Amino acid sequence: WKLAQSPSVDKIWIAPGNAGTAKTGENVALAADDIEGLVAFARENGVDLVVPGPELPLTLGISDAMQEAGIACFGPDKYCAQLEGSKSFARELMAEAGVPGPECSAFTDAASARDYINSHPRGLVIKADGLAQGKGVIVAENVAAAIAAVNEMLQEKKFGAAGAKILIEEKLEGEEASLLCVCDGETALPLAAAQDHKAAFDHDLGPNTGGMGAYSPPPMLPDDQLEQMTDLVIRPVLRKLSERGHPFRGILYAGLMLTRQGPKVLEYNVRFGDPECQPIMLRLESDLAGTLNSACAGELSQERILLKPDTALGVVLAADGYPDDYEKGQPITGIADAESGGSATVFIAGAGTDGQTLRSSGGRVLCVTALAKNLPQAQDLAYKGLKKIKMPKSRFRRDIGYKGIARLARAWR
Ligand code: AMP
Ligand code: GLY
């Protein structure tokens, strides 16, 4: 959507795409992890720039493969993608780079993991080391629940190979924020910060999901603090990777917990977060294609990223049951109505068309996103848009932005 607005972009192909991307470009029937197929397609069609969206192709080495074929690719190589693909790799690199994080330890053996929890009662966060679509993290309420999570991952193998190694982390308290930076290997430019809502239900209850809604900027990490935060949690990691002979090119995303002891990194992602990306794109004034091309050319130090000072907020419409089992194929109506007058933009995730009807095809189906002068207005506009969309057996969180609004209310009092 944003790349399509760029004066330098003539044509966009999206693989595999969905009903929404079909409106901004041409969908191509290739899976996101079909690296060979994607390289061949890019070659045959004279593609100038490849922008991988999800983490899987990055961890499979799409960036290396495109590079070998002489095609510019805005995404980290396979080595750097371990920052997201292996939580223990990320923790080791962070420790080496001096980036603050929770106390943490890695295990493959269930008995040792249980002993650790018993001797570290704050060690309540259990994480599958590998990729689990945002669902491989259990924040336990107590020691018994933490031990149950260990058993699930290491003994019952709930996440398969992704959970064969686990991390046990100190449970941090505070408010969360995501910082996204554009990196060219040496230079990191802060793009924006956002606040995601990972839990499935209102008031941050229920299991973790990929994200149920987000807004930008979060009041506790405003635009004028992004440089300082980038110095603390992004640039040291970039330097280490460059020293290791793997300069990081792409989006480096730090998931932060703002604790009383200062900011600490919960995780890194190596791509635009979803749904953080949607509100951030509404705020972005700079030419995205220009910025990404500069990053690929190693010329970011000459770039500036311009953001609107306004607030954007997006609410995810999900299938009932997500992040566990849910039905696909539900009909969706009302999108044009939600977007009428330009008051909201609907970004489709898991939905496709069968001839005339738009039908859900995934757990997170779409994200209704709105831009306004301030957070309460953006929230109001996004929910007004969402209420015009009808899908049976669907649900959404009704409180996206609540922490930011409470914080603003305290500041205004
Ligand atoms: P991650 O995918 O590692 O960011 O974890 C997903 C979510 O779990 C985070 O957004 C937090 O809400 C929570 N979380 C992860 N690590 C911790 C931690 N050490 N302490 C408290 N909450 C955490
Ligand atoms: N919303 C967080 C993520 O994309 O993983």
PDB file of N, CA, C and O in Angstrom, residues 263-324:
ATOM      1  N   PRO A 263      14.532   0.698  30.191  1.00  0.00           N
ATOM      2  CA  PRO A 263      14.035  -0.156  29.109  1.00  0.00           C
ATOM      3  C   PRO A 263      14.813  -1.466  29.018  1.00  0.00           C
ATOM      4  O   PRO A 263      16.032  -1.465  29.206  1.00  0.00           O
ATOM      5  N   LYS A 264      14.104  -2.548  28.759  1.00  0.00           N
ATOM      6  CA  LYS A 264      14.766  -3.843  28.539  1.00  0.00           C
ATOM      7  C   LYS A 264      14.155  -4.498  27.309  1.00  0.00           C
ATOM      8  O   LYS A 264      12.956  -4.370  27.062  1.00  0.00           O
ATOM      9  N   VAL A 265      15.004  -5.204  26.566  1.00  0.00           N
ATOM     10  CA  VAL A 265      14.542  -5.821  25.321  1.00  0.00           C
ATOM     11  C   VAL A 265      13.912  -7.179  25.617  1.00  0.00           C
ATOM     12  O   VAL A 265      14.535  -8.043  26.235  1.00  0.00           O
ATOM     13  N   LEU A 266      12.670  -7.375  25.159  1.00  0.00           N
ATOM     14  CA  LEU A 266      11.996  -8.672  25.279  1.00  0.00           C
ATOM     15  C   LEU A 266      12.342  -9.564  24.108  1.00  0.00           C
ATOM     16  O   LEU A 266      12.454 -10.770  24.245  1.00  0.00           O
ATOM     17  N   GLU A 267      12.439  -8.970  22.930  1.00  0.00           N
ATOM     18  CA  GLU A 267      12.725  -9.765  21.731  1.00  0.00           C
ATOM     19  C   GLU A 267      13.139  -8.842  20.602  1.00  0.00           C
ATOM     20  O   GLU A 267      12.886  -7.636  20.643  1.00  0.00           O
ATOM     21  N   TYR A 268      13.769  -9.439  19.593  1.00  0.00           N
ATOM     22  CA  TYR A 268      13.985  -8.730  18.323  1.00  0.00           C
ATOM     23  C   TYR A 268      13.168  -9.405  17.242  1.00  0.00           C
ATOM     24  O   TYR A 268      13.041 -10.625  17.216  1.00  0.00           O
ATOM     25  N   ASN A 269      12.641  -8.589  16.344  1.00  0.00           N
ATOM     26  CA  ASN A 269      12.092  -9.103  15.099  1.00  0.00           C
ATOM     27  C   ASN A 269      12.928  -8.516  13.976  1.00  0.00           C
ATOM     28  O   ASN A 269      13.529  -7.447  14.134  1.00  0.00           O
ATOM     29  N   VAL A 270      12.936  -9.191  12.839  1.00  0.00           N
ATOM     30  CA  VAL A 270      13.818  -8.756  11.755  1.00  0.00           C
ATOM     31  C   VAL A 270      13.010  -8.279  10.554  1.00  0.00           C
ATOM     32  O   VAL A 270      13.414  -8.430   9.410  1.00  0.00           O
ATOM     33  N   ARG A 271      11.843  -7.684  10.842  1.00  0.00           N
ATOM     34  CA  ARG A 271      10.890  -7.280   9.803  1.00  0.00           C
ATOM     35  C   ARG A 271       9.953  -6.250  10.412  1.00  0.00           C
ATOM     36  O   ARG A 271       9.953  -6.034  11.622  1.00  0.00           O
ATOM     37  N   PHE A 272       9.115  -5.680   9.567  1.00  0.00           N
ATOM     38  CA  PHE A 272       8.066  -4.790  10.062  1.00  0.00           C
ATOM     39  C   PHE A 272       7.124  -5.644  10.919  1.00  0.00           C
ATOM     40  O   PHE A 272       6.704  -6.710  10.481  1.00  0.00           O
ATOM     41  N   GLY A 273       6.761  -5.213  12.104  1.00  0.00           N
ATOM     42  CA  GLY A 273       5.817  -5.994  12.914  1.00  0.00           C
ATOM     43  C   GLY A 273       4.414  -5.874  12.349  1.00  0.00           C
ATOM     44  O   GLY A 273       4.075  -4.898  11.701  1.00  0.00           O
ATOM     45  N   ASP A 274       3.631  -6.889  12.628  1.00  0.00           N
ATOM     46  CA  ASP A 274       2.223  -6.872  12.251  1.00  0.00           C
ATOM     47  C   ASP A 274       1.436  -7.017  13.534  1.00  0.00           C
ATOM     48  O   ASP A 274       1.621  -8.021  14.228  1.00  0.00           O
ATOM     49  N   PRO A 275       0.597  -6.082  13.958  1.00  0.00           N
ATOM     50  CA  PRO A 275       0.038  -4.957  13.203  1.00  0.00           C
ATOM     51  C   PRO A 275       0.730  -3.599  13.375  1.00  0.00           C
ATOM     52  O   PRO A 275       0.177  -2.594  12.931  1.00  0.00           O
ATOM     53  N   GLU A 276       1.920  -3.530  13.971  1.00  0.00           N
ATOM     54  CA  GLU A 276       2.550  -2.215  14.139  1.00  0.00           C
ATOM     55  C   GLU A 276       2.733  -1.492  12.808  1.00  0.00           C
ATOM     56  O   GLU A 276       2.637  -0.269  12.712  1.00  0.00           O
ATOM     57  N   CYS A 277       3.060  -2.278  11.773  1.00  0.00           N
ATOM     58  CA  CYS A 277       3.356  -1.691  10.470  1.00  0.00           C
ATOM     59  C   CYS A 277       2.197  -0.829   9.947  1.00  0.00           C
ATOM     60  O   CYS A 277       2.436   0.234   9.361  1.00  0.00           O
ATOM     61  N   GLN A 278       0.969  -1.278  10.168  1.00  0.00           N
ATOM     62  CA  GLN A 278      -0.181  -0.590   9.567  1.00  0.00           C
ATOM     63  C   GLN A 278      -0.305   0.849  10.073  1.00  0.00           C
ATOM     64  O   GLN A 278      -0.329   1.777   9.255  1.00  0.00           O
ATOM     65  N   PRO A 279      -0.373   1.100  11.389  1.00  0.00           N
ATOM     66  CA  PRO A 279      -0.418   2.496  11.825  1.00  0.00           C
ATOM     67  C   PRO A 279       0.839   3.281  11.453  1.00  0.00           C
ATOM     68  O   PRO A 279       0.752   4.469  11.123  1.00  0.00           O
ATOM     69  N   ILE A 280       1.991   2.618  11.490  1.00  0.00           N
ATOM     70  CA  ILE A 280       3.220   3.355  11.155  1.00  0.00           C
ATOM     71  C   ILE A 280       3.172   3.826   9.703  1.00  0.00           C
ATOM     72  O   ILE A 280       3.549   4.959   9.389  1.00  0.00           O
ATOM     73  N   MET A 281       2.691   2.978   8.812  1.00  0.00           N
ATOM     74  CA  MET A 281       2.626   3.388   7.402  1.00  0.00           C
ATOM     75  C   MET A 281       1.679   4.574   7.211  1.00  0.00           C
ATOM     76  O   MET A 281       1.916   5.437   6.367  1.00  0.00           O
ATOM     77  N   LEU A 282       0.615   4.644   7.997  1.00  0.00           N
ATOM     78  CA  LEU A 282      -0.284   5.806   7.879  1.00  0.00           C
ATOM     79  C   LEU A 282       0.420   7.084   8.303  1.00  0.00           C
ATOM     80  O   LEU A 282       0.093   8.167   7.835  1.00  0.00           O
ATOM     81  N   ARG A 283       1.388   6.962   9.207  1.00  0.00           N
ATOM     82  CA  ARG A 283       2.096   8.157   9.688  1.00  0.00           C
ATOM     83  C   ARG A 283       3.268   8.539   8.794  1.00  0.00           C
ATOM     84  O   ARG A 283       3.780   9.660   8.888  1.00  0.00           O
ATOM     85  N   LEU A 284       3.737   7.612   7.979  1.00  0.00           N
ATOM     86  CA  LEU A 284       4.986   7.839   7.245  1.00  0.00           C
ATOM     87  C   LEU A 284       4.782   8.817   6.092  1.00  0.00           C
ATOM     88  O   LEU A 284       3.954   8.597   5.213  1.00  0.00           O
ATOM     89  N   GLU A 285       5.552   9.899   6.094  1.00  0.00           N
ATOM     90  CA  GLU A 285       5.469  10.877   5.008  1.00  0.00           C
ATOM     91  C   GLU A 285       6.543  10.648   3.954  1.00  0.00           C
ATOM     92  O   GLU A 285       6.352  10.979   2.798  1.00  0.00           O
ATOM     93  N   SER A 286       7.681  10.103   4.367  1.00  0.00           N
ATOM     94  CA  SER A 286       8.771   9.893   3.411  1.00  0.00           C
ATOM     95  C   SER A 286       8.367   8.859   2.375  1.00  0.00           C
ATOM     96  O   SER A 286       7.451   8.070   2.588  1.00  0.00           O
ATOM     97  N   ASP A 287       9.126   8.861   1.294  1.00  0.00           N
ATOM     98  CA  ASP A 287       8.944   7.894   0.220  1.00  0.00           C
ATOM     99  C   ASP A 287       9.558   6.555   0.674  1.00  0.00           C
ATOM    100  O   ASP A 287      10.776   6.445   0.810  1.00  0.00           O
ATOM    101  N   LEU A 288       8.719   5.569   0.942  1.00  0.00           N
ATOM    102  CA  LEU A 288       9.217   4.301   1.501  1.00  0.00           C
ATOM    103  C   LEU A 288      10.191   3.606   0.548  1.00  0.00           C
ATOM    104  O   LEU A 288      11.249   3.134   0.960  1.00  0.00           O
ATOM    105  N   ALA A 289       9.835   3.553  -0.738  1.00  0.00           N
ATOM    106  CA  ALA A 289      10.717   2.861  -1.697  1.00  0.00           C
ATOM    107  C   ALA A 289      12.092   3.535  -1.723  1.00  0.00           C
ATOM    108  O   ALA A 289      13.129   2.856  -1.790  1.00  0.00           O
ATOM    109  N   GLY A 290      12.101   4.864  -1.663  1.00  0.00           N
ATOM    110  CA  GLY A 290      13.370   5.606  -1.658  1.00  0.00           C
ATOM    111  C   GLY A 290      14.215   5.222  -0.450  1.00  0.00           C
ATOM    112  O   GLY A 290      15.421   4.971  -0.570  1.00  0.00           O
ATOM    113  N   THR A 291      13.582   5.146   0.709  1.00  0.00           N
ATOM    114  CA  THR A 291      14.313   4.805   1.939  1.00  0.00           C
ATOM    115  C   THR A 291      14.864   3.378   1.860  1.00  0.00           C
ATOM    116  O   THR A 291      16.026   3.127   2.204  1.00  0.00           O
ATOM    117  N   LEU A 292      14.044   2.447   1.380  1.00  0.00           N
ATOM    118  CA  LEU A 292      14.494   1.050   1.334  1.00  0.00           C
ATOM    119  C   LEU A 292      15.604   0.866   0.294  1.00  0.00           C
ATOM    120  O   LEU A 292      16.556   0.114   0.522  1.00  0.00           O
ATOM    121  N   ASN A 293      15.491   1.584  -0.827  1.00  0.00           N
ATOM    122  CA  ASN A 293      16.567   1.529  -1.830  1.00  0.00           C
ATOM    123  C   ASN A 293      17.870   2.083  -1.256  1.00  0.00           C
ATOM    124  O   ASN A 293      18.951   1.526  -1.492  1.00  0.00           O
ATOM    125  N   SER A 294      17.783   3.176  -0.511  1.00  0.00           N
ATOM    126  CA  SER A 294      18.988   3.746   0.117  1.00  0.00           C
ATOM    127  C   SER A 294      19.605   2.746   1.080  1.00  0.00           C
ATOM    128  O   SER A 294      20.831   2.626   1.166  1.00  0.00           O
ATOM    129  N   ALA A 295      18.746   2.032   1.823  1.00  0.00           N
ATOM    130  CA  ALA A 295      19.261   1.044   2.770  1.00  0.00           C
ATOM    131  C   ALA A 295      20.010  -0.060   2.019  1.00  0.00           C
ATOM    132  O   ALA A 295      21.087  -0.482   2.426  1.00  0.00           O
ATOM    133  N   CYS A 296      19.439  -0.497   0.904  1.00  0.00           N
ATOM    134  CA  CYS A 296      20.094  -1.565   0.126  1.00  0.00           C
ATOM    135  C   CYS A 296      21.416  -1.077  -0.455  1.00  0.00           C
ATOM    136  O   CYS A 296      22.340  -1.866  -0.641  1.00  0.00           O
ATOM    137  N   ALA A 297      21.506   0.216  -0.750  1.00  0.00           N
ATOM    138  CA  ALA A 297      22.737   0.765  -1.332  1.00  0.00           C
ATOM    139  C   ALA A 297      23.743   1.168  -0.263  1.00  0.00           C
ATOM    140  O   ALA A 297      24.831   1.660  -0.581  1.00  0.00           O
ATOM    141  N   GLY A 298      23.390   1.016   1.007  1.00  0.00           N
ATOM    142  CA  GLY A 298      24.294   1.409   2.091  1.00  0.00           C
ATOM    143  C   GLY A 298      24.403   2.922   2.233  1.00  0.00           C
ATOM    144  O   GLY A 298      25.428   3.447   2.664  1.00  0.00           O
ATOM    145  N   GLU A 299      23.338   3.630   1.867  1.00  0.00           N
ATOM    146  CA  GLU A 299      23.395   5.103   1.872  1.00  0.00           C
ATOM    147  C   GLU A 299      22.404   5.735   2.841  1.00  0.00           C
ATOM    148  O   GLU A 299      21.964   6.864   2.647  1.00  0.00           O
ATOM    149  N   LEU A 300      22.062   5.016   3.875  1.00  0.00           N
ATOM    150  CA  LEU A 300      21.045   5.537   4.808  1.00  0.00           C
ATOM    151  C   LEU A 300      21.508   6.772   5.554  1.00  0.00           C
ATOM    152  O   LEU A 300      20.680   7.584   5.975  1.00  0.00           O
ATOM    153  N   SER A 301      22.825   6.915   5.717  1.00  0.00           N
ATOM    154  CA  SER A 301      23.306   8.064   6.501  1.00  0.00           C
ATOM    155  C   SER A 301      22.908   9.378   5.836  1.00  0.00           C
ATOM    156  O   SER A 301      22.896  10.417   6.479  1.00  0.00           O
ATOM    157  N   GLN A 302      22.564   9.318   4.535  1.00  0.00           N
ATOM    158  CA  GLN A 302      22.143  10.544   3.844  1.00  0.00           C
ATOM    159  C   GLN A 302      20.619  10.716   3.823  1.00  0.00           C
ATOM    160  O   GLN A 302      20.108  11.646   3.213  1.00  0.00           O
ATOM    161  N   GLU A 303      19.897   9.800   4.457  1.00  0.00           N
ATOM    162  CA  GLU A 303      18.424   9.844   4.405  1.00  0.00           C
ATOM    163  C   GLU A 303      17.825  10.488   5.648  1.00  0.00           C
ATOM    164  O   GLU A 303      18.455  10.505   6.709  1.00  0.00           O
ATOM    165  N   ARG A 304      16.597  10.951   5.492  1.00  0.00           N
ATOM    166  CA  ARG A 304      15.812  11.368   6.670  1.00  0.00           C
ATOM    167  C   ARG A 304      14.455  10.705   6.576  1.00  0.00           C
ATOM    168  O   ARG A 304      13.897  10.586   5.488  1.00  0.00           O
ATOM    169  N   ILE A 305      13.953  10.283   7.700  1.00  0.00           N
ATOM    170  CA  ILE A 305      12.619   9.680   7.711  1.00  0.00           C
ATOM    171  C   ILE A 305      11.643  10.688   8.302  1.00  0.00           C
ATOM    172  O   ILE A 305      11.875  11.215   9.392  1.00  0.00           O
ATOM    173  N   LEU A 306      10.598  10.997   7.552  1.00  0.00           N
ATOM    174  CA  LEU A 306       9.625  11.982   8.016  1.00  0.00           C
ATOM    175  C   LEU A 306       8.325  11.297   8.418  1.00  0.00           C
ATOM    176  O   LEU A 306       7.754  10.535   7.643  1.00  0.00           O
ATOM    177  N   LEU A 307       7.890  11.620   9.638  1.00  0.00           N
ATOM    178  CA  LEU A 307       6.644  11.059  10.149  1.00  0.00           C
ATOM    179  C   LEU A 307       5.657  12.192  10.409  1.00  0.00           C
ATOM    180  O   LEU A 307       6.052  13.257  10.861  1.00  0.00           O
ATOM    181  N   LYS A 308       4.396  11.935  10.173  1.00  0.00           N
ATOM    182  CA  LYS A 308       3.378  12.901  10.602  1.00  0.00           C
ATOM    183  C   LYS A 308       3.328  12.893  12.128  1.00  0.00           C
ATOM    184  O   LYS A 308       3.447  11.831  12.742  1.00  0.00           O
ATOM    185  N   PRO A 309       3.128  14.054  12.750  1.00  0.00           N
ATOM    186  CA  PRO A 309       3.046  14.072  14.212  1.00  0.00           C
ATOM    187  C   PRO A 309       1.745  13.448  14.735  1.00  0.00           C
ATOM    188  O   PRO A 309       1.607  13.207  15.928  1.00  0.00           O
ATOM    189  N   ASP A 310       0.807  13.164  13.846  1.00  0.00           N
ATOM    190  CA  ASP A 310      -0.499  12.614  14.239  1.00  0.00           C
ATOM    191  C   ASP A 310      -0.357  11.200  14.798  1.00  0.00           C
ATOM    192  O   ASP A 310       0.696  10.579  14.698  1.00  0.00           O
ATOM    193  N   THR A 311      -1.458  10.700  15.348  1.00  0.00           N
ATOM    194  CA  THR A 311      -1.479   9.333  15.890  1.00  0.00           C
ATOM    195  C   THR A 311      -2.293   8.442  14.967  1.00  0.00           C
ATOM    196  O   THR A 311      -3.354   8.842  14.478  1.00  0.00           O
ATOM    197  N   ALA A 312      -1.796   7.235  14.738  1.00  0.00           N
ATOM    198  CA  ALA A 312      -2.551   6.248  13.961  1.00  0.00           C
ATOM    199  C   ALA A 312      -2.797   5.038  14.840  1.00  0.00           C
ATOM    200  O   ALA A 312      -1.949   4.670  15.666  1.00  0.00           O
ATOM    201  N   LEU A 313      -3.973   4.442  14.671  1.00  0.00           N
ATOM    202  CA  LEU A 313      -4.331   3.274  15.493  1.00  0.00           C
ATOM    203  C   LEU A 313      -5.026   2.240  14.620  1.00  0.00           C
ATOM    204  O   LEU A 313      -5.868   2.584  13.786  1.00  0.00           O
ATOM    205  N   GLY A 314      -4.664   0.977  14.812  1.00  0.00           N
ATOM    206  CA  GLY A 314      -5.263  -0.113  14.044  1.00  0.00           C
ATOM    207  C   GLY A 314      -5.832  -1.178  14.963  1.00  0.00           C
ATOM    208  O   GLY A 314      -5.213  -1.527  15.975  1.00  0.00           O
ATOM    209  N   VAL A 315      -7.023  -1.678  14.625  1.00  0.00           N
ATOM    210  CA  VAL A 315      -7.663  -2.747  15.392  1.00  0.00           C
ATOM    211  C   VAL A 315      -7.791  -3.969  14.486  1.00  0.00           C
ATOM    212  O   VAL A 315      -8.270  -3.857  13.349  1.00  0.00           O
ATOM    213  N   VAL A 316      -7.382  -5.120  15.000  1.00  0.00           N
ATOM    214  CA  VAL A 316      -7.420  -6.357  14.221  1.00  0.00           C
ATOM    215  C   VAL A 316      -8.767  -7.057  14.409  1.00  0.00           C
ATOM    216  O   VAL A 316      -9.241  -7.207  15.535  1.00  0.00           O
ATOM    217  N   LEU A 317      -9.367  -7.455  13.301  1.00  0.00           N
ATOM    218  CA  LEU A 317     -10.546  -8.315  13.343  1.00  0.00           C
ATOM    219  C   LEU A 317     -10.042  -9.745  13.154  1.00  0.00           C
ATOM    220  O   LEU A 317      -9.373 -10.044  12.157  1.00  0.00           O
ATOM    221  N   ALA A 318     -10.343 -10.600  14.131  1.00  0.00           N
ATOM    222  CA  ALA A 318      -9.828 -11.976  14.090  1.00  0.00           C
ATOM    223  C   ALA A 318     -10.987 -12.964  14.038  1.00  0.00           C
ATOM    224  O   ALA A 318     -12.118 -12.631  14.397  1.00  0.00           O
ATOM    225  N   ALA A 319     -10.676 -14.173  13.607  1.00  0.00           N
ATOM    226  CA  ALA A 319     -11.677 -15.240  13.633  1.00  0.00           C
ATOM    227  C   ALA A 319     -11.886 -15.668  15.082  1.00  0.00           C
ATOM    228  O   ALA A 319     -10.941 -15.696  15.864  1.00  0.00           O
ATOM    229  N   ASP A 320     -13.126 -15.998  15.441  1.00  0.00           N
ATOM    230  CA  ASP A 320     -13.430 -16.539  16.761  1.00  0.00           C
ATOM    231  C   ASP A 320     -12.537 -17.738  17.018  1.00  0.00           C
ATOM    232  O   ASP A 320     -12.392 -18.592  16.154  1.00  0.00           O
ATOM    233  N   GLY A 321     -11.955 -17.798  18.202  1.00  0.00           N
ATOM    234  CA  GLY A 321     -11.126 -18.961  18.522  1.00  0.00           C
ATOM    235  C   GLY A 321      -9.639 -18.696  18.355  1.00  0.00           C
ATOM    236  O   GLY A 321      -8.829 -19.331  19.015  1.00  0.00           O
ATOM    237  N   TYR A 322      -9.274 -17.758  17.442  1.00  0.00           N
ATOM    238  CA  TYR A 322      -7.863 -17.410  17.277  1.00  0.00           C
ATOM    239  C   TYR A 322      -7.313 -16.965  18.632  1.00  0.00           C
ATOM    240  O   TYR A 322      -8.021 -16.259  19.337  1.00  0.00           O
ATOM    241  N   PRO A 323      -6.120 -17.334  19.092  1.00  0.00           N
ATOM    242  CA  PRO A 323      -5.028 -17.991  18.365  1.00  0.00           C
ATOM    243  C   PRO A 323      -5.099 -19.521  18.354  1.00  0.00           C
ATOM    244  O   PRO A 323      -4.180 -20.133  17.837  1.00  0.00           O
ATOM    245  N   ASP A 324      -6.157 -20.107  18.928  1.00  0.00           N
ATOM    246  CA  ASP A 324      -6.281 -21.568  18.845  1.00  0.00           C
ATOM    247  C   ASP A 324      -7.061 -21.914  17.575  1.00  0.00           C
ATOM    248  O   ASP A 324      -6.916 -21.236  16.579  1.00  0.00           O
TER     249      ASP A 324
END
